[in-house]
Short mmCIF file of C-alpha atoms and ligand atoms in Angstrom, two decimals:
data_model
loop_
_atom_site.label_atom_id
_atom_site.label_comp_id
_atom_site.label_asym_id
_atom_site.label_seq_id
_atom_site.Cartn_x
_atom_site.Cartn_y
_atom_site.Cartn_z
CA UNK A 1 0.00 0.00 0.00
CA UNK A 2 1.27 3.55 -1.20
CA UNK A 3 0.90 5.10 2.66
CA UNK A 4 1.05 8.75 0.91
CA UNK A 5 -1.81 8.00 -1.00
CA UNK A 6 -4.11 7.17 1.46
CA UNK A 7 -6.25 9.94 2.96
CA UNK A 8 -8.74 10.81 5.06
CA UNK A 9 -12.60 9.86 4.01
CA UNK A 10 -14.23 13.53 2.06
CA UNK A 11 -16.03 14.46 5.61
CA UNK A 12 -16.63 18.36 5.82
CA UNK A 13 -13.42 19.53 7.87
CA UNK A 14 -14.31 22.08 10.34
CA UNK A 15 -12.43 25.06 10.43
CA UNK A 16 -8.91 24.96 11.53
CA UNK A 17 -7.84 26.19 15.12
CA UNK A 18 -4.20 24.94 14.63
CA UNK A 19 -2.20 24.47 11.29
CA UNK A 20 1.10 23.94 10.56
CA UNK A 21 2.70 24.81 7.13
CA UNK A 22 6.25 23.59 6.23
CA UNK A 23 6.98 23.15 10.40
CA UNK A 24 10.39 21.51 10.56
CA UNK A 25 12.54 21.07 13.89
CA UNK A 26 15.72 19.85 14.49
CA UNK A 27 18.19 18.98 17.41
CA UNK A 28 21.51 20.54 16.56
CA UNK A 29 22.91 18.90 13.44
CA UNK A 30 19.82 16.09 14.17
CA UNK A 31 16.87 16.99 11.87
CA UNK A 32 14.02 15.28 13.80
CA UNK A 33 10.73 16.80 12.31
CA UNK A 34 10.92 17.11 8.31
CA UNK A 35 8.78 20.02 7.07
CA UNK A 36 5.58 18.95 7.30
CA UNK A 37 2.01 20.34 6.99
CA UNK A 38 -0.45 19.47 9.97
CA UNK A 39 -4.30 20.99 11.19
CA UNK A 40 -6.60 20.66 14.04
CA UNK A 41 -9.88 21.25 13.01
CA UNK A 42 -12.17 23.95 15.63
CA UNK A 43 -13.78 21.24 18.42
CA UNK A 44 -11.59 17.98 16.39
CA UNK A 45 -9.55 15.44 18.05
CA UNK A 46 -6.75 14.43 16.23
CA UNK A 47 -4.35 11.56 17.12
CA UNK A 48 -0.85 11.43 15.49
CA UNK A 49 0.80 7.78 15.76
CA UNK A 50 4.09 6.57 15.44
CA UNK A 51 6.54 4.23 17.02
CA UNK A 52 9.51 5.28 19.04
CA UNK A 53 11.46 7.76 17.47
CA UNK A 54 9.26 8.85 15.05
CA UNK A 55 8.90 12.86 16.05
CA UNK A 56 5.88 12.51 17.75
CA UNK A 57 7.44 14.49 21.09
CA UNK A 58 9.28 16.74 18.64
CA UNK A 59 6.09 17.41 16.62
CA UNK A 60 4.11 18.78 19.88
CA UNK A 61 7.33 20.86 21.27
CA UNK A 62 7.39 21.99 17.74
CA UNK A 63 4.26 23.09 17.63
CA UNK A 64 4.18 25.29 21.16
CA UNK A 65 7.98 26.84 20.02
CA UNK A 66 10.03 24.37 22.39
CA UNK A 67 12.79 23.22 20.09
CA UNK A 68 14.54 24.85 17.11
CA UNK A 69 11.96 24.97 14.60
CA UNK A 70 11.28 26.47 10.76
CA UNK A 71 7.91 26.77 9.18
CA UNK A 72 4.44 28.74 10.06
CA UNK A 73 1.78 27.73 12.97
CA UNK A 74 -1.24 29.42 12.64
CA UNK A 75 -3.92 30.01 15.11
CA UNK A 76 -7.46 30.72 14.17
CA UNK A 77 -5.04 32.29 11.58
CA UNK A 78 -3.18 34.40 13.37
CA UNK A 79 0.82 33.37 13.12
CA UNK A 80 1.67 32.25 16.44
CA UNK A 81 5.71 33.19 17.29
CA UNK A 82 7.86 30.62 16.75
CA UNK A 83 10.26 30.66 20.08
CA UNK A 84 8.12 32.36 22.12
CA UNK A 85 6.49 29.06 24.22
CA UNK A 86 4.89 31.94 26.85
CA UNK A 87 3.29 33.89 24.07
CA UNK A 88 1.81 30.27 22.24
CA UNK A 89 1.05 29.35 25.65
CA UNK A 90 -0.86 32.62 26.38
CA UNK A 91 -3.26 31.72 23.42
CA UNK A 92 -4.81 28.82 24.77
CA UNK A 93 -2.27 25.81 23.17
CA UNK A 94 -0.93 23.61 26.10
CA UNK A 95 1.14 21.01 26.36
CA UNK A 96 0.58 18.33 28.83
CA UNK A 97 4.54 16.30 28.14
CA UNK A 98 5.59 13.06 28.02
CA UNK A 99 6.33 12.52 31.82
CA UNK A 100 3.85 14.75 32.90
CA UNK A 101 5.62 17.38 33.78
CA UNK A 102 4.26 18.36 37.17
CA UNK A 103 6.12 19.29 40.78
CA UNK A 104 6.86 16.45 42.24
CA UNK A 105 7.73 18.21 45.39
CA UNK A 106 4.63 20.90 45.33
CA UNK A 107 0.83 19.22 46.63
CA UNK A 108 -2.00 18.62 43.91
CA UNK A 109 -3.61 21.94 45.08
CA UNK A 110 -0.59 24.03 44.46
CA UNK A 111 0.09 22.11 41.31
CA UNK A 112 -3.80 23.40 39.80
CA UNK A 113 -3.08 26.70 40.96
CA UNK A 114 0.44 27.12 38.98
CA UNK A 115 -1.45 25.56 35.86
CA UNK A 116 -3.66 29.01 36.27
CA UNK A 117 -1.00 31.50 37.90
CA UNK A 118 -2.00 34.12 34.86
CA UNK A 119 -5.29 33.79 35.60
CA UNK A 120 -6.64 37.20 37.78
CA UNK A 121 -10.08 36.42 37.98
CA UNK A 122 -10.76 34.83 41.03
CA UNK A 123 -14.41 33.67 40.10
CA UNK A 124 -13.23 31.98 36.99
CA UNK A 125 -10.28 30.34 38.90
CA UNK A 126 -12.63 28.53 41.47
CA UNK A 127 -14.89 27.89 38.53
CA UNK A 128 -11.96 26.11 36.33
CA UNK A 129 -10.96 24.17 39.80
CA UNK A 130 -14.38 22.75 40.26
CA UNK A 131 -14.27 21.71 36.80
CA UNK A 132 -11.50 20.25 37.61
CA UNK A 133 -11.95 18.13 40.49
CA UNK A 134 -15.34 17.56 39.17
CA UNK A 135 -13.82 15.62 35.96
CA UNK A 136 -11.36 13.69 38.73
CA UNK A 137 -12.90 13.31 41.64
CA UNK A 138 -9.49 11.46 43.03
CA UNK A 139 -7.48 15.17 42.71
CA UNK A 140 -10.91 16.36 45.30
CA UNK A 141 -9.89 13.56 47.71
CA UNK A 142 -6.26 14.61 47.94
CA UNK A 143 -5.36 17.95 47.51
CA UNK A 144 -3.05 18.65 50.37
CA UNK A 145 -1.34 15.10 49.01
CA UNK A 146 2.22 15.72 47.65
CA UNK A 147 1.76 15.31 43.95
CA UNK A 148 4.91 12.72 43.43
CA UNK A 149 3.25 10.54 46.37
CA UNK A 150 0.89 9.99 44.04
CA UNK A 151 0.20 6.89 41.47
CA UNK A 152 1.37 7.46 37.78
CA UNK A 153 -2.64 7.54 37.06
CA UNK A 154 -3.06 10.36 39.39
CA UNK A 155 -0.04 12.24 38.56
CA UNK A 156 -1.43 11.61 34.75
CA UNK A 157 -5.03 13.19 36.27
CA UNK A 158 -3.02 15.81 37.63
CA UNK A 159 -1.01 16.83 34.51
CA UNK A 160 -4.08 17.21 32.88
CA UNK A 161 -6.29 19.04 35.26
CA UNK A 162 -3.23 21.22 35.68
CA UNK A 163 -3.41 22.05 31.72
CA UNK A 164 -7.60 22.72 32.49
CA UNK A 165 -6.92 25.23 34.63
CA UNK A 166 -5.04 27.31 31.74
CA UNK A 167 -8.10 27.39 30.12
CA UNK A 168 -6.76 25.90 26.96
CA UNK A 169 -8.32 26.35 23.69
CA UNK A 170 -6.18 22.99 22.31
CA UNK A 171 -5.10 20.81 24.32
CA UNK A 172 -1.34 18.65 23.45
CA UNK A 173 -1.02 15.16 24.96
CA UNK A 174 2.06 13.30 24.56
CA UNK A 175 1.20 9.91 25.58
CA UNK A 176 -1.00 9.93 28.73
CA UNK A 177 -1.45 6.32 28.89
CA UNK A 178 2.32 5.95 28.87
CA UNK A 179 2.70 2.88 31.98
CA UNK A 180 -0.70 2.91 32.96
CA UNK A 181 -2.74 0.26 34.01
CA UNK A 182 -6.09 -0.25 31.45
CA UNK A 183 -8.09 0.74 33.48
CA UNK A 184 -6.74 3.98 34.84
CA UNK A 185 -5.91 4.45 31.12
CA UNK A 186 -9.67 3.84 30.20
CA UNK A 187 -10.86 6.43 32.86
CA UNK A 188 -8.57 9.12 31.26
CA UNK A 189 -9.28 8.70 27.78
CA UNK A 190 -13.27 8.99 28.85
CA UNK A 191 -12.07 12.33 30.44
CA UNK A 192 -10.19 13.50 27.40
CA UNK A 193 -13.40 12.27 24.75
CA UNK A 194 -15.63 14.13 27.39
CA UNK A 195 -14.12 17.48 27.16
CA UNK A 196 -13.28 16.98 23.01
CA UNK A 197 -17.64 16.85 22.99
CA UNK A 198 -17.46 19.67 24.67
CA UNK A 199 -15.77 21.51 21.63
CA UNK A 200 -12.21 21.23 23.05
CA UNK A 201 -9.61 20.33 20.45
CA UNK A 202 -7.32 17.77 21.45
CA UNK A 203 -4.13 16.43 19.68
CA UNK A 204 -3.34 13.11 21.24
CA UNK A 205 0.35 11.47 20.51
CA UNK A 206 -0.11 7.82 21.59
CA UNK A 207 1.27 4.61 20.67
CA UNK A 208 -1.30 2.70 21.85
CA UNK A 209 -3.21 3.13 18.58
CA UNK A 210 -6.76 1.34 19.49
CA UNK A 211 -7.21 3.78 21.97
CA UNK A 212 -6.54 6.43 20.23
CA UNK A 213 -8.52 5.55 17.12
CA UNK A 214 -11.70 4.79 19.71
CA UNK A 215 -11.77 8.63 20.28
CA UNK A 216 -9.94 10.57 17.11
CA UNK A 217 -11.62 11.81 13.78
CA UNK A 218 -8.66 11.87 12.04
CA UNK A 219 -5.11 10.18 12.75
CA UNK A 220 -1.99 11.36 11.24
CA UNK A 221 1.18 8.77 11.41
CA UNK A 222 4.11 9.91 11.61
CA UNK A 223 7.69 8.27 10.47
CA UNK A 224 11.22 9.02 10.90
CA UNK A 225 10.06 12.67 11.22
CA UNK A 226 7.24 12.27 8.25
CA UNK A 227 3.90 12.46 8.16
CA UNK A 228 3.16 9.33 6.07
CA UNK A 229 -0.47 9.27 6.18
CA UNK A 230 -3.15 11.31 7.12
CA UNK A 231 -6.70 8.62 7.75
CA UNK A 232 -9.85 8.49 8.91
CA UNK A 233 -9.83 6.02 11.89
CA UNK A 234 -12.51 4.12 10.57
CA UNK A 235 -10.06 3.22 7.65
CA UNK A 236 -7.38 1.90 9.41
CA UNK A 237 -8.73 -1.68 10.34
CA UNK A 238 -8.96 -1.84 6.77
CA UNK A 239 -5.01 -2.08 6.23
CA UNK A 240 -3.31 -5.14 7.14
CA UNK A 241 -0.38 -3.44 7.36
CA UNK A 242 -0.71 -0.82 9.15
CA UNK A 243 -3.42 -2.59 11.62
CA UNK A 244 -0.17 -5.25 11.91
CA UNK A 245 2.28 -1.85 13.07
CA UNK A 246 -0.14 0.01 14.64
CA UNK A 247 -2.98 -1.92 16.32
CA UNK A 248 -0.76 -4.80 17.82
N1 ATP B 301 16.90 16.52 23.06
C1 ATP B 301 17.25 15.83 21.97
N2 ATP B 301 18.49 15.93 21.43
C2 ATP B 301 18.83 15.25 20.32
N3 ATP B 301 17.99 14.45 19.64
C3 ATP B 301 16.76 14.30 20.13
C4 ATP B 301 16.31 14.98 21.31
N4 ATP B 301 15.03 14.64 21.55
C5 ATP B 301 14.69 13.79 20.55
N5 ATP B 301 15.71 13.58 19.71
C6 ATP B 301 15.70 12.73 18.52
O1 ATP B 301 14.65 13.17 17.66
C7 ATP B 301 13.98 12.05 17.09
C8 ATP B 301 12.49 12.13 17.44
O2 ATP B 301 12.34 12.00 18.84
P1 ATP B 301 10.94 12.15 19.58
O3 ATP B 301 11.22 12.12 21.03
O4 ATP B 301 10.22 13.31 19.02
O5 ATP B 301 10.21 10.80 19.12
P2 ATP B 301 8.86 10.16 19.66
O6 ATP B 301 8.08 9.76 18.46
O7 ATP B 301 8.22 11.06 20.64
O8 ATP B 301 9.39 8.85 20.39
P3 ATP B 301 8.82 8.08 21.68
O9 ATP B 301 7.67 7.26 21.21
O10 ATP B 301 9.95 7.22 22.12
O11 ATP B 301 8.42 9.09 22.71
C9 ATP B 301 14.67 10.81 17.63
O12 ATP B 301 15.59 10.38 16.66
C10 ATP B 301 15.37 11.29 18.87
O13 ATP B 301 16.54 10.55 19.12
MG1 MG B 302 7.75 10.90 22.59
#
């Protein structure tokens, strides 16, 4: 099968919030993202596979300004700055990293609150907490825990939450079901297809591709730093092939 043939079924795209022309990123003298072209429809979740290596990290630091990068990323099409991560940041995109990224150290409660320290309004901070704790009821039960006491599930609750209180207008996963159990896993993802029906736009990097595909409307796989194929989820069962890379 010609992978850069296939494409995604003729469903009426919504409107882009996020697209990428000619984005490119490299590590030194290692060119890890080839330019590539990439959109996230207003309200769409959009899961980009890929197995180790592939760029998938590099695509989503890429795409905030976090590593030397070339090309243009558009907002509701507005060019976002390319190596300004505070300024992307600042217009809703967040990126919830491979590992998490929260303070281990700090307690869940002080964790939320640095996920919203630009926020002023105190109204609309409580209101985003609420959310918050409504959506994971385990962050409610322990607050005043110390957030690396926690299990990787609730750190991956908190990393999450944390990005919810920025008030984010797309929200960039990088593998949240990275060495979770199924079940936590399962929990999450209902979380993350919750909030996606709720209009937010999600792009989630996992290699765990049934999950992914349970909850995308369009998959993008990426290799050796290319976008190979761009599908519609409900095509990819179809491929021996790629079910053989991707679904095993
Ligand atoms: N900080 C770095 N310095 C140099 N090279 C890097 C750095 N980070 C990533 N790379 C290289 O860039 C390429 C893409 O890496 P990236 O982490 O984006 O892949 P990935 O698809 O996220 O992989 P994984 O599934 O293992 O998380 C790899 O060849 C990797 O070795
Ligand atoms: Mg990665």
């Amino acid at each position: 099968m010609n992978l850069a043939l296939a494409s995604a079924r003729g469903v009426a795209a919504p409107a882009p919030i996020l697209a990428a022309t000619g984005l490119s990123a490299r590590y030194g003298h290692v060119q890890a993202l080839h330019p590539l072209d990439i959109r996230i429809g207003e309200g769409e979740l959009v899961a980009v596979l890929g197995p180790n290596g592939a760029g998938k990290s590099t695509l989503l630091r890429a795409l905030m300004g976090l590593v030397s990068n070339a090309g243009e990323v558009r907002f509701r099409d507005a060019p976002l700055p390319r190596q300004d991560v505070v300024a992307v940041a600042s217009r809703g995109i967040v990126l919830v990293p491979e590992g998490r990224g929260i303070f281990g150290p700090m307690s869940v409660a002080d964790n939320l609150e640095l996920g919203a320290y630009r926020l002023r309004d105190k109204s609309e901070f409580a209101r985003r907490r609420e959310r918050v704790l409504t959506l994971f009821p385990r962050l409610k039960e322990r607050l005043g825990q110390i957030a690396g006491s926690m299990s990787g599930g609730e750190q991956q609750m908190l990393a999450i939450g944390r990005a919810l209180m920025a008030g984010p207008k797309v929200l960039l996963l990088d593998e949240p079901s990275l060495g979770l159990a199924p079940r936590v896993t399962d929990e999450i993802l209902e979380t993350l297809g919750l909030l996606n029906r709720e209009g937010l736009a999600i792009v989630l990097v996992e290699q765990k591709a049934p999950l992914a595909l349970k909850l995308a409307a369009r998959v993008y796989l990426l290799s050796l730093g290319r976008i190979v194929a761009e599908l519609d989820p409900r095509d990819i069962t179809s491929h021996d092939d790629l079910a053989q890379h991707y679904l095993s």
